[in-house]
Amino acid sequence: RGPPPAPARFRSTRRLVVMLAIVYVSAFVVAAWAPFAYHHRAVHGVVNPTHLALTLFNAINLLICLWENALYLHVKKIRKKYLAMKRTLGHGTFPPKLCLFEDVSLRDALTYEHWGIVWATYSLLDPSYSDQTSFGFWIDSGNGVVTMIPTLMLSVGATWAIPGVDAQALGVVGIVFNYQMLYGTVLYFGNYLKNQYYRGTSAAYVGLVVAMNAIWIVFPAAWMWMCWGMIRTGSLDALR
């Protein structure tokens, strides 16, 4: 009689390492955030809650940028998966087992194609994400291309001095791309309401849509406030 099987959150076979998708997601966000949090304290000798919160948002936004690339690259497969789930589940509800709590091999987790499941699932609440003619598709897939480098640049500049980039230049970059994210989110949410995608959806799921979009309004607005301070004072003191 052999040993019992390993728990679902981590299994190893001869060829594959399998973990819950949320483990990969959490590991990525921590890896994209922890270096900035650690080195900020090492360089400046303090823990700055504003720096911690804003760079954590940037780490999450970086993950979303990668997922948005997956949306653009695999929209046809995303739509096919969405339609299959809709036939089974209908509109306005998620599968009993959410995609983030499914077992995923490391090999699959390192591909764009796998993470298309996030958009196929979310399309059950808002089908515009599986429609490449919609505003929702283009604003998010566009974000994945244009905001990745500025996101990293802002986290780096908030932690270390970037040669040749002063506080005012960094502030201009930060205001421009955070305004673009905030503006796009407001328009997207207007599209969600105007097209009444909330119809047939429970209050809990509508609340989820509101909460997720609120993140991309509150934090870009906070970054814009900080960046305006950089431009006005020529200093990064508020983040140091």
PDB file of C-alpha atoms in Angstrom, residues 15-228:
ATOM      1  CA  ARG A  15       6.693  15.352 -15.875  1.00  0.00           C
ATOM      2  CA  LEU A  16       4.471  17.983 -14.270  1.00  0.00           C
ATOM      3  CA  VAL A  17       4.147  20.124 -11.184  1.00  0.00           C
ATOM      4  CA  VAL A  18       0.488  20.900 -10.525  1.00  0.00           C
ATOM      5  CA  MET A  19      -0.839  23.591  -8.174  1.00  0.00           C
ATOM      6  CA  LEU A  20      -3.991  25.631  -7.755  1.00  0.00           C
ATOM      7  CA  ALA A  21      -4.089  28.551 -10.178  1.00  0.00           C
ATOM      8  CA  ILE A  22      -4.414  30.987  -7.273  1.00  0.00           C
ATOM      9  CA  VAL A  23      -0.992  29.848  -6.021  1.00  0.00           C
ATOM     10  CA  TYR A  24       0.661  30.931  -9.280  1.00  0.00           C
ATOM     11  CA  VAL A  25      -1.286  34.195  -9.231  1.00  0.00           C
ATOM     12  CA  SER A  26      -0.287  34.959  -5.651  1.00  0.00           C
ATOM     13  CA  ALA A  27       3.344  34.025  -6.295  1.00  0.00           C
ATOM     14  CA  PHE A  28       3.506  36.361  -9.294  1.00  0.00           C
ATOM     15  CA  VAL A  29       2.005  39.307  -7.410  1.00  0.00           C
ATOM     16  CA  VAL A  30       4.342  38.809  -4.450  1.00  0.00           C
ATOM     17  CA  ALA A  31       7.356  38.508  -6.758  1.00  0.00           C
ATOM     18  CA  ALA A  32       6.354  41.723  -8.564  1.00  0.00           C
ATOM     19  CA  TRP A  33       5.815  43.615  -5.299  1.00  0.00           C
ATOM     20  CA  ALA A  34       8.154  42.294  -2.593  1.00  0.00           C
ATOM     21  CA  PRO A  35      11.436  43.592  -4.123  1.00  0.00           C
ATOM     22  CA  PHE A  36      10.091  47.145  -4.095  1.00  0.00           C
ATOM     23  CA  ALA A  37       8.752  46.848  -0.545  1.00  0.00           C
ATOM     24  CA  TYR A  38      12.000  45.326   0.727  1.00  0.00           C
ATOM     25  CA  HIS A  39      14.408  47.684  -1.022  1.00  0.00           C
ATOM     26  CA  HIS A  40      12.383  50.763  -0.126  1.00  0.00           C
ATOM     27  CA  ARG A  41      12.954  50.008   3.544  1.00  0.00           C
ATOM     28  CA  ALA A  42      16.597  49.104   2.897  1.00  0.00           C
ATOM     29  CA  VAL A  43      17.271  52.307   0.919  1.00  0.00           C
ATOM     30  CA  HIS A  44      15.171  54.804   2.862  1.00  0.00           C
ATOM     31  CA  GLY A  45      15.099  53.211   6.308  1.00  0.00           C
ATOM     32  CA  VAL A  46      11.317  53.422   6.735  1.00  0.00           C
ATOM     33  CA  VAL A  47       8.176  51.511   5.829  1.00  0.00           C
ATOM     34  CA  ASN A  48       5.922  53.862   3.885  1.00  0.00           C
ATOM     35  CA  PRO A  49       2.278  52.611   3.785  1.00  0.00           C
ATOM     36  CA  THR A  50       1.509  54.740   0.716  1.00  0.00           C
ATOM     37  CA  HIS A  51       4.445  53.227  -1.166  1.00  0.00           C
ATOM     38  CA  LEU A  52       3.401  49.728  -0.094  1.00  0.00           C
ATOM     39  CA  ALA A  53      -0.206  50.175  -1.229  1.00  0.00           C
ATOM     40  CA  LEU A  54       0.581  51.808  -4.573  1.00  0.00           C
ATOM     41  CA  THR A  55       3.338  49.390  -5.560  1.00  0.00           C
ATOM     42  CA  LEU A  56       1.083  46.469  -4.573  1.00  0.00           C
ATOM     43  CA  PHE A  57      -1.547  47.830  -6.944  1.00  0.00           C
ATOM     44  CA  ASN A  58       1.119  48.086  -9.642  1.00  0.00           C
ATOM     45  CA  ALA A  59       2.084  44.450  -9.095  1.00  0.00           C
ATOM     46  CA  ILE A  60      -1.544  43.405  -9.540  1.00  0.00           C
ATOM     47  CA  ASN A  61      -1.863  45.658 -12.577  1.00  0.00           C
ATOM     48  CA  LEU A  62       1.209  44.027 -14.101  1.00  0.00           C
ATOM     49  CA  LEU A  63      -0.477  40.633 -13.778  1.00  0.00           C
ATOM     50  CA  ILE A  64      -3.626  42.008 -15.390  1.00  0.00           C
ATOM     51  CA  CYS A  65      -1.514  43.411 -18.252  1.00  0.00           C
ATOM     52  CA  LEU A  66      -0.283  39.897 -18.988  1.00  0.00           C
ATOM     53  CA  TRP A  67      -3.814  38.532 -18.824  1.00  0.00           C
ATOM     54  CA  GLU A  68      -4.916  41.313 -21.192  1.00  0.00           C
ATOM     55  CA  ASN A  69      -2.258  40.154 -23.645  1.00  0.00           C
ATOM     56  CA  ALA A  70      -3.831  36.701 -23.396  1.00  0.00           C
ATOM     57  CA  LEU A  71      -7.213  38.279 -24.160  1.00  0.00           C
ATOM     58  CA  TYR A  72      -5.907  39.794 -27.393  1.00  0.00           C
ATOM     59  CA  LEU A  73      -3.955  36.745 -28.515  1.00  0.00           C
ATOM     60  CA  HIS A  74      -6.603  34.114 -27.799  1.00  0.00           C
ATOM     61  CA  VAL A  75      -9.962  35.880 -28.110  1.00  0.00           C
ATOM     62  CA  LYS A  76     -11.376  33.233 -30.479  1.00  0.00           C
ATOM     63  CA  LYS A  77     -10.614  30.413 -28.047  1.00  0.00           C
ATOM     64  CA  ILE A  78     -11.917  32.558 -25.184  1.00  0.00           C
ATOM     65  CA  ARG A  79     -15.214  33.073 -26.999  1.00  0.00           C
ATOM     66  CA  LYS A  80     -15.541  29.382 -27.773  1.00  0.00           C
ATOM     67  CA  LYS A  81     -14.962  28.496 -24.111  1.00  0.00           C
ATOM     68  CA  TYR A  82     -17.363  31.216 -22.950  1.00  0.00           C
ATOM     69  CA  LEU A  83     -20.159  29.992 -25.229  1.00  0.00           C
ATOM     70  CA  ALA A  84     -19.669  26.417 -24.005  1.00  0.00           C
ATOM     71  CA  MET A  85     -19.921  27.546 -20.364  1.00  0.00           C
ATOM     72  CA  LYS A  86     -22.931  29.766 -21.143  1.00  0.00           C
ATOM     73  CA  ARG A  87     -24.824  26.818 -22.624  1.00  0.00           C
ATOM     74  CA  THR A  88     -24.330  24.975 -19.352  1.00  0.00           C
ATOM     75  CA  LEU A  89     -24.561  27.797 -16.796  1.00  0.00           C
ATOM     76  CA  GLY A  90     -26.486  30.570 -18.506  1.00  0.00           C
ATOM     77  CA  HIS A  91     -25.708  34.280 -18.111  1.00  0.00           C
ATOM     78  CA  GLY A  92     -24.796  35.910 -14.825  1.00  0.00           C
ATOM     79  CA  THR A  93     -23.202  33.140 -12.799  1.00  0.00           C
ATOM     80  CA  PHE A  94     -19.780  31.531 -12.395  1.00  0.00           C
ATOM     81  CA  PRO A  95     -18.989  27.812 -12.496  1.00  0.00           C
ATOM     82  CA  PRO A  96     -19.204  26.032  -9.105  1.00  0.00           C
ATOM     83  CA  LYS A  97     -15.415  25.674  -9.181  1.00  0.00           C
ATOM     84  CA  LEU A  98     -13.862  29.002 -10.120  1.00  0.00           C
ATOM     85  CA  CYS A  99     -10.950  28.883 -12.557  1.00  0.00           C
ATOM     86  CA  LEU A 100      -8.535  30.286  -9.952  1.00  0.00           C
ATOM     87  CA  PHE A 101      -9.154  27.241  -7.776  1.00  0.00           C
ATOM     88  CA  GLU A 102      -8.537  24.638 -10.447  1.00  0.00           C
ATOM     89  CA  ASP A 103      -5.366  22.575 -10.693  1.00  0.00           C
ATOM     90  CA  VAL A 104      -2.923  23.928 -13.269  1.00  0.00           C
ATOM     91  CA  SER A 105       0.440  22.547 -14.347  1.00  0.00           C
ATOM     92  CA  LEU A 106       3.437  24.845 -14.297  1.00  0.00           C
ATOM     93  CA  ARG A 107       3.793  24.335 -18.042  1.00  0.00           C
ATOM     94  CA  ASP A 108       0.257  25.626 -18.639  1.00  0.00           C
ATOM     95  CA  ALA A 109       0.627  28.436 -16.101  1.00  0.00           C
ATOM     96  CA  LEU A 110       3.518  29.815 -18.151  1.00  0.00           C
ATOM     97  CA  THR A 111       1.370  30.177 -21.280  1.00  0.00           C
ATOM     98  CA  TYR A 112      -0.915  33.002 -22.347  1.00  0.00           C
ATOM     99  CA  GLU A 113      -3.413  30.509 -23.707  1.00  0.00           C
ATOM    100  CA  HIS A 114      -4.262  29.025 -20.321  1.00  0.00           C
ATOM    101  CA  TRP A 115      -5.109  32.368 -18.702  1.00  0.00           C
ATOM    102  CA  GLY A 116      -7.731  33.023 -21.339  1.00  0.00           C
ATOM    103  CA  ILE A 117      -9.992  31.057 -18.991  1.00  0.00           C
ATOM    104  CA  VAL A 118     -10.132  34.160 -16.776  1.00  0.00           C
ATOM    105  CA  TRP A 119     -11.785  36.157 -19.569  1.00  0.00           C
ATOM    106  CA  ALA A 120     -14.041  33.294 -20.664  1.00  0.00           C
ATOM    107  CA  THR A 121     -15.309  33.061 -17.088  1.00  0.00           C
ATOM    108  CA  TYR A 122     -15.729  36.812 -16.637  1.00  0.00           C
ATOM    109  CA  SER A 123     -17.646  36.909 -19.922  1.00  0.00           C
ATOM    110  CA  LEU A 124     -20.438  35.102 -18.100  1.00  0.00           C
ATOM    111  CA  LEU A 125     -20.998  38.428 -16.316  1.00  0.00           C
ATOM    112  CA  ASP A 126     -20.029  40.688 -19.224  1.00  0.00           C
ATOM    113  CA  PRO A 127     -19.929  39.080 -22.694  1.00  0.00           C
ATOM    114  CA  SER A 128     -18.106  42.058 -24.221  1.00  0.00           C
ATOM    115  CA  TYR A 129     -14.806  40.471 -23.167  1.00  0.00           C
ATOM    116  CA  SER A 130     -15.285  37.637 -25.613  1.00  0.00           C
ATOM    117  CA  ASP A 131     -16.320  39.984 -28.427  1.00  0.00           C
ATOM    118  CA  GLN A 132     -13.416  41.585 -30.274  1.00  0.00           C
ATOM    119  CA  THR A 133     -15.712  44.286 -31.701  1.00  0.00           C
ATOM    120  CA  SER A 134     -16.582  45.624 -28.222  1.00  0.00           C
ATOM    121  CA  PHE A 135     -15.145  48.552 -26.272  1.00  0.00           C
ATOM    122  CA  GLY A 136     -14.416  46.289 -23.292  1.00  0.00           C
ATOM    123  CA  PHE A 137     -12.206  44.030 -25.405  1.00  0.00           C
ATOM    124  CA  TRP A 138     -10.197  46.857 -26.941  1.00  0.00           C
ATOM    125  CA  ILE A 139      -9.714  49.008 -23.835  1.00  0.00           C
ATOM    126  CA  ASP A 140      -8.402  46.044 -21.865  1.00  0.00           C
ATOM    127  CA  SER A 141      -6.281  44.448 -24.569  1.00  0.00           C
ATOM    128  CA  GLY A 142      -4.877  47.915 -25.309  1.00  0.00           C
ATOM    129  CA  ASN A 143      -4.035  48.418 -21.642  1.00  0.00           C
ATOM    130  CA  GLY A 144      -2.019  45.221 -21.709  1.00  0.00           C
ATOM    131  CA  VAL A 145       0.259  46.720 -24.355  1.00  0.00           C
ATOM    132  CA  VAL A 146       0.612  50.357 -23.294  1.00  0.00           C
ATOM    133  CA  THR A 147       0.601  50.275 -19.488  1.00  0.00           C
ATOM    134  CA  MET A 148       3.050  47.483 -18.664  1.00  0.00           C
ATOM    135  CA  ILE A 149       6.274  49.497 -19.008  1.00  0.00           C
ATOM    136  CA  PRO A 150       4.913  52.649 -17.274  1.00  0.00           C
ATOM    137  CA  THR A 151       3.643  50.462 -14.413  1.00  0.00           C
ATOM    138  CA  LEU A 152       7.126  49.034 -13.847  1.00  0.00           C
ATOM    139  CA  MET A 153       8.710  52.461 -14.309  1.00  0.00           C
ATOM    140  CA  LEU A 154       6.513  54.008 -11.640  1.00  0.00           C
ATOM    141  CA  SER A 155       7.289  51.275  -9.095  1.00  0.00           C
ATOM    142  CA  VAL A 156      11.021  51.545  -9.809  1.00  0.00           C
ATOM    143  CA  GLY A 157      10.983  55.346  -9.587  1.00  0.00           C
ATOM    144  CA  ALA A 158       9.022  55.263  -6.336  1.00  0.00           C
ATOM    145  CA  THR A 159      11.736  53.059  -4.821  1.00  0.00           C
ATOM    146  CA  TRP A 160      15.037  54.097  -6.404  1.00  0.00           C
ATOM    147  CA  ALA A 161      16.335  57.075  -8.348  1.00  0.00           C
ATOM    148  CA  ILE A 162      16.136  56.426 -12.099  1.00  0.00           C
ATOM    149  CA  PRO A 163      19.121  57.973 -13.911  1.00  0.00           C
ATOM    150  CA  GLY A 164      17.979  60.790 -16.182  1.00  0.00           C
ATOM    151  CA  VAL A 165      14.379  60.737 -14.896  1.00  0.00           C
ATOM    152  CA  ASP A 166      13.573  63.351 -12.263  1.00  0.00           C
ATOM    153  CA  ALA A 167      10.469  63.486 -10.071  1.00  0.00           C
ATOM    154  CA  GLN A 168       8.613  65.799 -12.445  1.00  0.00           C
ATOM    155  CA  ALA A 169       9.201  63.610 -15.498  1.00  0.00           C
ATOM    156  CA  LEU A 170       8.122  60.539 -13.540  1.00  0.00           C
ATOM    157  CA  GLY A 171       5.036  62.414 -12.373  1.00  0.00           C
ATOM    158  CA  VAL A 172       4.037  63.281 -15.943  1.00  0.00           C
ATOM    159  CA  VAL A 173       4.344  59.634 -17.011  1.00  0.00           C
ATOM    160  CA  GLY A 174       2.357  58.536 -13.969  1.00  0.00           C
ATOM    161  CA  ILE A 175      -0.467  61.029 -14.480  1.00  0.00           C
ATOM    162  CA  VAL A 176      -0.866  60.217 -18.180  1.00  0.00           C
ATOM    163  CA  PHE A 177      -1.132  56.456 -17.940  1.00  0.00           C
ATOM    164  CA  ASN A 178      -3.095  56.378 -14.681  1.00  0.00           C
ATOM    165  CA  TYR A 179      -5.594  58.829 -16.164  1.00  0.00           C
ATOM    166  CA  GLN A 180      -5.889  56.539 -19.160  1.00  0.00           C
ATOM    167  CA  MET A 181      -6.653  53.562 -16.869  1.00  0.00           C
ATOM    168  CA  LEU A 182      -9.157  55.538 -14.783  1.00  0.00           C
ATOM    169  CA  TYR A 183     -10.893  56.993 -17.850  1.00  0.00           C
ATOM    170  CA  GLY A 184     -11.057  53.609 -19.547  1.00  0.00           C
ATOM    171  CA  THR A 185     -12.517  51.986 -16.430  1.00  0.00           C
ATOM    172  CA  VAL A 186     -15.221  54.651 -16.090  1.00  0.00           C
ATOM    173  CA  LEU A 187     -16.174  54.255 -19.753  1.00  0.00           C
ATOM    174  CA  TYR A 188     -16.145  50.470 -19.437  1.00  0.00           C
ATOM    175  CA  PHE A 189     -18.445  50.601 -16.430  1.00  0.00           C
ATOM    176  CA  GLY A 190     -20.729  52.983 -18.301  1.00  0.00           C
ATOM    177  CA  ASN A 191     -20.834  50.425 -21.118  1.00  0.00           C
ATOM    178  CA  TYR A 192     -21.686  47.684 -18.581  1.00  0.00           C
ATOM    179  CA  LEU A 193     -24.599  49.720 -17.239  1.00  0.00           C
ATOM    180  CA  LYS A 194     -25.842  51.051 -20.593  1.00  0.00           C
ATOM    181  CA  ASN A 195     -26.014  47.563 -22.088  1.00  0.00           C
ATOM    182  CA  GLN A 196     -27.604  46.210 -18.885  1.00  0.00           C
ATOM    183  CA  TYR A 197     -25.220  43.301 -18.557  1.00  0.00           C
ATOM    184  CA  TYR A 198     -26.265  43.190 -14.907  1.00  0.00           C
ATOM    185  CA  ARG A 199     -29.721  41.881 -15.837  1.00  0.00           C
ATOM    186  CA  GLY A 200     -30.207  38.301 -14.719  1.00  0.00           C
ATOM    187  CA  THR A 201     -27.157  38.577 -12.439  1.00  0.00           C
ATOM    188  CA  SER A 202     -27.339  38.250  -8.653  1.00  0.00           C
ATOM    189  CA  ALA A 203     -26.565  41.230  -6.433  1.00  0.00           C
ATOM    190  CA  ALA A 204     -23.414  39.457  -5.229  1.00  0.00           C
ATOM    191  CA  TYR A 205     -22.010  39.162  -8.753  1.00  0.00           C
ATOM    192  CA  VAL A 206     -22.954  42.744  -9.610  1.00  0.00           C
ATOM    193  CA  GLY A 207     -21.147  43.776  -6.422  1.00  0.00           C
ATOM    194  CA  LEU A 208     -18.107  41.820  -7.600  1.00  0.00           C
ATOM    195  CA  VAL A 209     -18.080  43.693 -10.918  1.00  0.00           C
ATOM    196  CA  VAL A 210     -18.402  47.038  -9.100  1.00  0.00           C
ATOM    197  CA  ALA A 211     -15.640  46.174  -6.613  1.00  0.00           C
ATOM    198  CA  MET A 212     -13.190  44.991  -9.275  1.00  0.00           C
ATOM    199  CA  ASN A 213     -13.712  48.105 -11.364  1.00  0.00           C
ATOM    200  CA  ALA A 214     -13.543  50.379  -8.307  1.00  0.00           C
ATOM    201  CA  ILE A 215      -9.965  49.203  -7.747  1.00  0.00           C
ATOM    202  CA  TRP A 216      -8.999  50.629 -11.152  1.00  0.00           C
ATOM    203  CA  ILE A 217     -10.636  53.932 -10.263  1.00  0.00           C
ATOM    204  CA  VAL A 218      -9.414  54.417  -6.685  1.00  0.00           C
ATOM    205  CA  PHE A 219      -5.766  53.440  -7.170  1.00  0.00           C
ATOM    206  CA  PRO A 220      -5.163  55.271 -10.462  1.00  0.00           C
ATOM    207  CA  ALA A 221      -6.750  58.341  -8.824  1.00  0.00           C
ATOM    208  CA  ALA A 222      -4.398  57.931  -5.841  1.00  0.00           C
ATOM    209  CA  TRP A 223      -1.411  57.592  -8.174  1.00  0.00           C
ATOM    210  CA  MET A 224      -2.500  60.703 -10.073  1.00  0.00           C
ATOM    211  CA  TRP A 225      -2.647  62.653  -6.805  1.00  0.00           C
ATOM    212  CA  MET A 226       0.845  61.480  -5.881  1.00  0.00           C
ATOM    213  CA  CYS A 227       2.174  62.259  -9.366  1.00  0.00           C
ATOM    214  CA  TRP A 228       0.695  65.741  -9.272  1.00  0.00           C
TER     215      TRP A 228
END
